[in-house]
Structure formats: C-alpha cells, structure tokens
C-alpha cells in the first residue's frame, strides 16, 4: 500500500496533467470542459483525503500541530476561490478571460502544491508515519 504522501504527490501530478489538458483543448470545446470537470473532481477528492487522513495525523503530533493548522486554515480560505473558478467556467466562456483566470488559478495551485511537497508532506513523513503505521 502506498504511503499517503506518495498518493497525494501522485494526485498533484495527475491534477497538473488534467489542468494542462484543459489549457490545450480550450474552454470553448467540450473536451476542455470535460477535463475541467475532471480536474474539479480530482481536486475535491484530494482535499477530502487531506482533511480525512493528513491533517488529523498531523494534529495528533505535537511537533506538527501548528503547521497542520496553518496549512488547513489556508486551504479553507483558498478552496472557495478554487472551486469558484471551476464553477464559473463549467459552461465555457471567452478565451482571453479564461486564460487570465486559469493562469491565476494555476499559479495559486502550483505554489500550494510545491509548499505541501517541500514542507507539509516531509513533516508528516518525519513525525507521523511511525505512529500511524502502528
């Protein structure tokens, strides 16, 4: 069974690929809108898994509680904007406006995913793996 953090990193890669597909197909084509729906579903599942498994484990460890709270609070603030992006473009729209909104979303997600992979997941691996595996 893969480690939770390996699964979450893999989900990041999958979300990046699907979002790149959205960009390549464009929002004006059904294939692009289908990929957009797929990306939304992947992100929702990723957030659910973090909330159900990652953050609880980090909160149980005194060494990672503050970090977990900080990341969870930030994600609560960001998730509304992220989901609003998907909901606002689900039926298509203007290419230029979409490109601008898409660029902002991708920048936000890339920064967040990088921070998770560089700081949050290693903290989980260092502090929580042994206690959760027992």
JSON list of C-alpha atoms in Angstrom, two decimals:
[
{"chain": "A", "resi": 1, "resn": "UNK", "atom": "CA", "xyz": [0.00, 0.00, 0.00]},
{"chain": "A", "resi": 2, "resn": "UNK", "atom": "CA", "xyz": [1.50, 3.36, -0.98]},
{"chain": "A", "resi": 3, "resn": "UNK", "atom": "CA", "xyz": [2.21, 5.94, 1.66]},
{"chain": "A", "resi": 4, "resn": "UNK", "atom": "CA", "xyz": [-0.35, 8.70, 1.98]},
{"chain": "A", "resi": 5, "resn": "UNK", "atom": "CA", "xyz": [2.15, 11.34, 0.89]},
{"chain": "A", "resi": 6, "resn": "UNK", "atom": "CA", "xyz": [3.10, 9.32, -2.22]},
{"chain": "A", "resi": 7, "resn": "UNK", "atom": "CA", "xyz": [-0.60, 9.15, -3.11]},
{"chain": "A", "resi": 8, "resn": "UNK", "atom": "CA", "xyz": [-1.05, 12.89, -2.55]},
{"chain": "A", "resi": 9, "resn": "UNK", "atom": "CA", "xyz": [2.04, 13.71, -4.65]},
{"chain": "A", "resi": 10, "resn": "UNK", "atom": "CA", "xyz": [0.70, 11.47, -7.40]},
{"chain": "A", "resi": 11, "resn": "UNK", "atom": "CA", "xyz": [-2.60, 13.32, -7.24]},
{"chain": "A", "resi": 12, "resn": "UNK", "atom": "CA", "xyz": [-0.75, 16.61, -7.70]},
{"chain": "A", "resi": 13, "resn": "UNK", "atom": "CA", "xyz": [0.87, 15.23, -10.86]},
{"chain": "A", "resi": 14, "resn": "UNK", "atom": "CA", "xyz": [-2.47, 13.96, -12.13]},
{"chain": "A", "resi": 15, "resn": "UNK", "atom": "CA", "xyz": [-4.19, 17.30, -11.44]},
{"chain": "A", "resi": 16, "resn": "UNK", "atom": "CA", "xyz": [-1.37, 19.16, -13.24]},
{"chain": "A", "resi": 17, "resn": "UNK", "atom": "CA", "xyz": [-1.78, 16.92, -16.27]},
{"chain": "A", "resi": 18, "resn": "UNK", "atom": "CA", "xyz": [-5.55, 17.31, -16.43]},
{"chain": "A", "resi": 19, "resn": "UNK", "atom": "CA", "xyz": [-5.27, 21.08, -16.00]},
{"chain": "A", "resi": 20, "resn": "UNK", "atom": "CA", "xyz": [-2.70, 21.16, -18.80]},
{"chain": "A", "resi": 21, "resn": "UNK", "atom": "CA", "xyz": [-5.20, 19.23, -20.94]},
{"chain": "A", "resi": 22, "resn": "UNK", "atom": "CA", "xyz": [-7.80, 21.92, -20.19]},
{"chain": "A", "resi": 23, "resn": "UNK", "atom": "CA", "xyz": [-5.38, 24.56, -21.44]},
{"chain": "A", "resi": 24, "resn": "UNK", "atom": "CA", "xyz": [-4.56, 22.58, -24.58]},
{"chain": "A", "resi": 25, "resn": "UNK", "atom": "CA", "xyz": [-8.16, 21.77, -25.50]},
{"chain": "A", "resi": 26, "resn": "UNK", "atom": "CA", "xyz": [-9.51, 25.17, -24.53]},
{"chain": "A", "resi": 27, "resn": "UNK", "atom": "CA", "xyz": [-12.65, 26.03, -22.66]},
{"chain": "A", "resi": 28, "resn": "UNK", "atom": "CA", "xyz": [-14.64, 26.51, -25.88]},
{"chain": "A", "resi": 29, "resn": "UNK", "atom": "CA", "xyz": [-14.53, 22.79, -26.68]},
{"chain": "A", "resi": 30, "resn": "UNK", "atom": "CA", "xyz": [-16.47, 20.08, -24.89]},
{"chain": "A", "resi": 31, "resn": "UNK", "atom": "CA", "xyz": [-13.25, 18.10, -24.38]},
{"chain": "A", "resi": 32, "resn": "UNK", "atom": "CA", "xyz": [-11.78, 21.05, -22.48]},
{"chain": "A", "resi": 33, "resn": "UNK", "atom": "CA", "xyz": [-14.89, 21.47, -20.34]},
{"chain": "A", "resi": 34, "resn": "UNK", "atom": "CA", "xyz": [-14.90, 17.71, -19.62]},
{"chain": "A", "resi": 35, "resn": "UNK", "atom": "CA", "xyz": [-11.28, 17.92, -18.46]},
{"chain": "A", "resi": 36, "resn": "UNK", "atom": "CA", "xyz": [-12.26, 20.93, -16.35]},
{"chain": "A", "resi": 37, "resn": "UNK", "atom": "CA", "xyz": [-14.96, 18.84, -14.64]},
{"chain": "A", "resi": 38, "resn": "UNK", "atom": "CA", "xyz": [-12.44, 16.05, -14.18]},
{"chain": "A", "resi": 39, "resn": "UNK", "atom": "CA", "xyz": [-9.91, 18.46, -12.63]},
{"chain": "A", "resi": 40, "resn": "UNK", "atom": "CA", "xyz": [-12.55, 19.75, -10.22]},
{"chain": "A", "resi": 41, "resn": "UNK", "atom": "CA", "xyz": [-13.42, 16.22, -9.13]},
{"chain": "A", "resi": 42, "resn": "UNK", "atom": "CA", "xyz": [-9.74, 15.36, -8.62]},
{"chain": "A", "resi": 43, "resn": "UNK", "atom": "CA", "xyz": [-9.19, 18.47, -6.52]},
{"chain": "A", "resi": 44, "resn": "UNK", "atom": "CA", "xyz": [-12.28, 17.82, -4.40]},
{"chain": "A", "resi": 45, "resn": "UNK", "atom": "CA", "xyz": [-11.14, 14.24, -3.75]},
{"chain": "A", "resi": 46, "resn": "UNK", "atom": "CA", "xyz": [-7.61, 15.42, -2.94]},
{"chain": "A", "resi": 47, "resn": "UNK", "atom": "CA", "xyz": [-8.94, 17.95, -0.42]},
{"chain": "A", "resi": 48, "resn": "UNK", "atom": "CA", "xyz": [-11.21, 15.29, 1.10]},
{"chain": "A", "resi": 49, "resn": "UNK", "atom": "CA", "xyz": [-8.28, 12.92, 1.53]},
{"chain": "A", "resi": 50, "resn": "UNK", "atom": "CA", "xyz": [-6.12, 15.60, 3.12]},
{"chain": "A", "resi": 51, "resn": "UNK", "atom": "CA", "xyz": [-8.94, 16.52, 5.51]},
{"chain": "A", "resi": 52, "resn": "UNK", "atom": "CA", "xyz": [-9.70, 12.88, 6.38]},
{"chain": "A", "resi": 53, "resn": "UNK", "atom": "CA", "xyz": [-6.18, 11.50, 6.68]},
{"chain": "A", "resi": 54, "resn": "UNK", "atom": "CA", "xyz": [-3.33, 14.01, 6.50]},
{"chain": "A", "resi": 55, "resn": "UNK", "atom": "CA", "xyz": [-4.46, 16.81, 8.79]},
{"chain": "A", "resi": 56, "resn": "UNK", "atom": "CA", "xyz": [-5.81, 14.55, 11.55]},
{"chain": "A", "resi": 57, "resn": "UNK", "atom": "CA", "xyz": [-2.48, 12.70, 11.72]},
{"chain": "A", "resi": 58, "resn": "UNK", "atom": "CA", "xyz": [-0.55, 15.97, 11.80]},
{"chain": "A", "resi": 59, "resn": "UNK", "atom": "CA", "xyz": [-2.86, 17.35, 14.51]},
{"chain": "A", "resi": 60, "resn": "UNK", "atom": "CA", "xyz": [-2.22, 14.29, 16.70]},
{"chain": "A", "resi": 61, "resn": "UNK", "atom": "CA", "xyz": [1.50, 15.04, 16.81]},
{"chain": "A", "resi": 62, "resn": "UNK", "atom": "CA", "xyz": [2.64, 17.92, 19.00]},
{"chain": "A", "resi": 63, "resn": "UNK", "atom": "CA", "xyz": [5.52, 18.69, 16.63]},
{"chain": "A", "resi": 64, "resn": "UNK", "atom": "CA", "xyz": [3.25, 19.24, 13.64]},
{"chain": "A", "resi": 65, "resn": "UNK", "atom": "CA", "xyz": [0.05, 20.67, 15.12]},
{"chain": "A", "resi": 66, "resn": "UNK", "atom": "CA", "xyz": [0.79, 24.32, 14.36]},
{"chain": "A", "resi": 67, "resn": "UNK", "atom": "CA", "xyz": [1.97, 23.54, 10.84]},
{"chain": "A", "resi": 68, "resn": "UNK", "atom": "CA", "xyz": [-1.14, 21.46, 10.17]},
{"chain": "A", "resi": 69, "resn": "UNK", "atom": "CA", "xyz": [-3.41, 24.19, 11.47]},
{"chain": "A", "resi": 70, "resn": "UNK", "atom": "CA", "xyz": [-1.70, 26.82, 9.34]},
{"chain": "A", "resi": 71, "resn": "UNK", "atom": "CA", "xyz": [-1.98, 24.76, 6.15]},
{"chain": "A", "resi": 72, "resn": "UNK", "atom": "CA", "xyz": [-5.56, 23.67, 6.87]},
{"chain": "A", "resi": 73, "resn": "UNK", "atom": "CA", "xyz": [-6.65, 27.25, 7.57]},
{"chain": "A", "resi": 74, "resn": "UNK", "atom": "CA", "xyz": [-5.01, 28.48, 4.38]},
{"chain": "A", "resi": 75, "resn": "UNK", "atom": "CA", "xyz": [-6.65, 25.74, 2.33]},
{"chain": "A", "resi": 76, "resn": "UNK", "atom": "CA", "xyz": [-10.07, 26.58, 3.76]},
{"chain": "A", "resi": 77, "resn": "UNK", "atom": "CA", "xyz": [-9.55, 30.15, 2.56]},
{"chain": "A", "resi": 78, "resn": "UNK", "atom": "CA", "xyz": [-8.30, 29.08, -0.88]},
{"chain": "A", "resi": 79, "resn": "UNK", "atom": "CA", "xyz": [-10.75, 26.28, -1.60]},
{"chain": "A", "resi": 80, "resn": "UNK", "atom": "CA", "xyz": [-13.67, 28.65, -2.16]},
{"chain": "A", "resi": 81, "resn": "UNK", "atom": "CA", "xyz": [-11.73, 30.55, -4.83]},
{"chain": "A", "resi": 82, "resn": "UNK", "atom": "CA", "xyz": [-10.53, 27.32, -6.43]},
{"chain": "A", "resi": 83, "resn": "UNK", "atom": "CA", "xyz": [-14.00, 25.81, -6.64]},
{"chain": "A", "resi": 84, "resn": "UNK", "atom": "CA", "xyz": [-15.48, 29.12, -7.83]},
{"chain": "A", "resi": 85, "resn": "UNK", "atom": "CA", "xyz": [-13.06, 29.03, -10.76]},
{"chain": "A", "resi": 86, "resn": "UNK", "atom": "CA", "xyz": [-14.32, 25.63, -11.84]},
{"chain": "A", "resi": 87, "resn": "UNK", "atom": "CA", "xyz": [-17.95, 26.52, -11.32]},
{"chain": "A", "resi": 88, "resn": "UNK", "atom": "CA", "xyz": [-17.68, 29.78, -13.27]},
{"chain": "A", "resi": 89, "resn": "UNK", "atom": "CA", "xyz": [-16.15, 28.13, -16.34]},
{"chain": "A", "resi": 90, "resn": "UNK", "atom": "CA", "xyz": [-18.07, 24.85, -16.46]},
{"chain": "A", "resi": 91, "resn": "UNK", "atom": "CA", "xyz": [-20.17, 26.04, -19.40]},
{"chain": "A", "resi": 92, "resn": "UNK", "atom": "CA", "xyz": [-17.34, 27.72, -21.30]},
{"chain": "A", "resi": 93, "resn": "UNK", "atom": "CA", "xyz": [-16.76, 31.38, -21.94]},
{"chain": "A", "resi": 94, "resn": "UNK", "atom": "CA", "xyz": [-14.33, 33.83, -23.52]},
{"chain": "A", "resi": 95, "resn": "UNK", "atom": "CA", "xyz": [-10.86, 32.51, -24.23]},
{"chain": "A", "resi": 96, "resn": "UNK", "atom": "CA", "xyz": [-8.94, 35.59, -23.07]},
{"chain": "A", "resi": 97, "resn": "UNK", "atom": "CA", "xyz": [-10.81, 35.93, -19.78]},
{"chain": "A", "resi": 98, "resn": "UNK", "atom": "CA", "xyz": [-10.45, 32.20, -19.19]},
{"chain": "A", "resi": 99, "resn": "UNK", "atom": "CA", "xyz": [-6.71, 32.32, -19.90]},
{"chain": "A", "resi": 100, "resn": "UNK", "atom": "CA", "xyz": [-6.21, 35.07, -17.31]},
{"chain": "A", "resi": 101, "resn": "UNK", "atom": "CA", "xyz": [-8.32, 33.32, -14.67]},
{"chain": "A", "resi": 102, "resn": "UNK", "atom": "CA", "xyz": [-6.69, 29.96, -15.48]},
{"chain": "A", "resi": 103, "resn": "UNK", "atom": "CA", "xyz": [-3.20, 31.46, -15.12]},
{"chain": "A", "resi": 104, "resn": "UNK", "atom": "CA", "xyz": [-4.04, 32.86, -11.68]},
{"chain": "A", "resi": 105, "resn": "UNK", "atom": "CA", "xyz": [-5.51, 29.52, -10.59]},
{"chain": "A", "resi": 106, "resn": "UNK", "atom": "CA", "xyz": [-2.55, 27.52, -11.84]},
{"chain": "A", "resi": 107, "resn": "UNK", "atom": "CA", "xyz": [-0.12, 29.86, -10.12]},
{"chain": "A", "resi": 108, "resn": "UNK", "atom": "CA", "xyz": [-2.03, 29.54, -6.85]},
{"chain": "A", "resi": 109, "resn": "UNK", "atom": "CA", "xyz": [-2.19, 25.73, -7.11]},
{"chain": "A", "resi": 110, "resn": "UNK", "atom": "CA", "xyz": [1.45, 25.35, -8.13]},
{"chain": "A", "resi": 111, "resn": "UNK", "atom": "CA", "xyz": [2.62, 27.44, -5.17]},
{"chain": "A", "resi": 112, "resn": "UNK", "atom": "CA", "xyz": [0.42, 25.49, -2.77]},
{"chain": "A", "resi": 113, "resn": "UNK", "atom": "CA", "xyz": [1.41, 22.08, -4.15]},
{"chain": "A", "resi": 114, "resn": "UNK", "atom": "CA", "xyz": [5.11, 22.97, -4.02]},
{"chain": "A", "resi": 115, "resn": "UNK", "atom": "CA", "xyz": [4.81, 24.12, -0.41]},
{"chain": "A", "resi": 116, "resn": "UNK", "atom": "CA", "xyz": [2.96, 20.93, 0.53]},
{"chain": "A", "resi": 117, "resn": "UNK", "atom": "CA", "xyz": [5.57, 18.75, -1.14]},
{"chain": "A", "resi": 118, "resn": "UNK", "atom": "CA", "xyz": [8.52, 20.65, 0.31]},
{"chain": "A", "resi": 119, "resn": "UNK", "atom": "CA", "xyz": [7.29, 21.29, 3.86]},
{"chain": "A", "resi": 120, "resn": "UNK", "atom": "CA", "xyz": [3.99, 19.64, 4.83]},
{"chain": "A", "resi": 121, "resn": "UNK", "atom": "CA", "xyz": [4.46, 16.14, 3.46]},
{"chain": "A", "resi": 122, "resn": "UNK", "atom": "CA", "xyz": [8.03, 15.78, 4.79]},
{"chain": "A", "resi": 123, "resn": "UNK", "atom": "CA", "xyz": [6.75, 16.86, 8.24]},
{"chain": "A", "resi": 124, "resn": "UNK", "atom": "CA", "xyz": [4.10, 14.13, 8.04]},
{"chain": "A", "resi": 125, "resn": "UNK", "atom": "CA", "xyz": [6.70, 11.58, 6.93]},
{"chain": "A", "resi": 126, "resn": "UNK", "atom": "CA", "xyz": [9.09, 12.55, 9.72]},
{"chain": "A", "resi": 127, "resn": "UNK", "atom": "CA", "xyz": [6.63, 12.84, 12.59]},
{"chain": "A", "resi": 128, "resn": "UNK", "atom": "CA", "xyz": [3.56, 10.79, 11.77]},
{"chain": "A", "resi": 129, "resn": "UNK", "atom": "CA", "xyz": [4.43, 7.74, 9.71]},
{"chain": "A", "resi": 130, "resn": "UNK", "atom": "CA", "xyz": [5.66, 5.59, 12.57]},
{"chain": "A", "resi": 131, "resn": "UNK", "atom": "CA", "xyz": [2.75, 6.44, 14.86]},
{"chain": "A", "resi": 132, "resn": "UNK", "atom": "CA", "xyz": [0.10, 5.96, 12.15]},
{"chain": "A", "resi": 133, "resn": "UNK", "atom": "CA", "xyz": [1.59, 2.67, 10.95]},
{"chain": "A", "resi": 134, "resn": "UNK", "atom": "CA", "xyz": [1.44, 1.15, 14.44]}
]
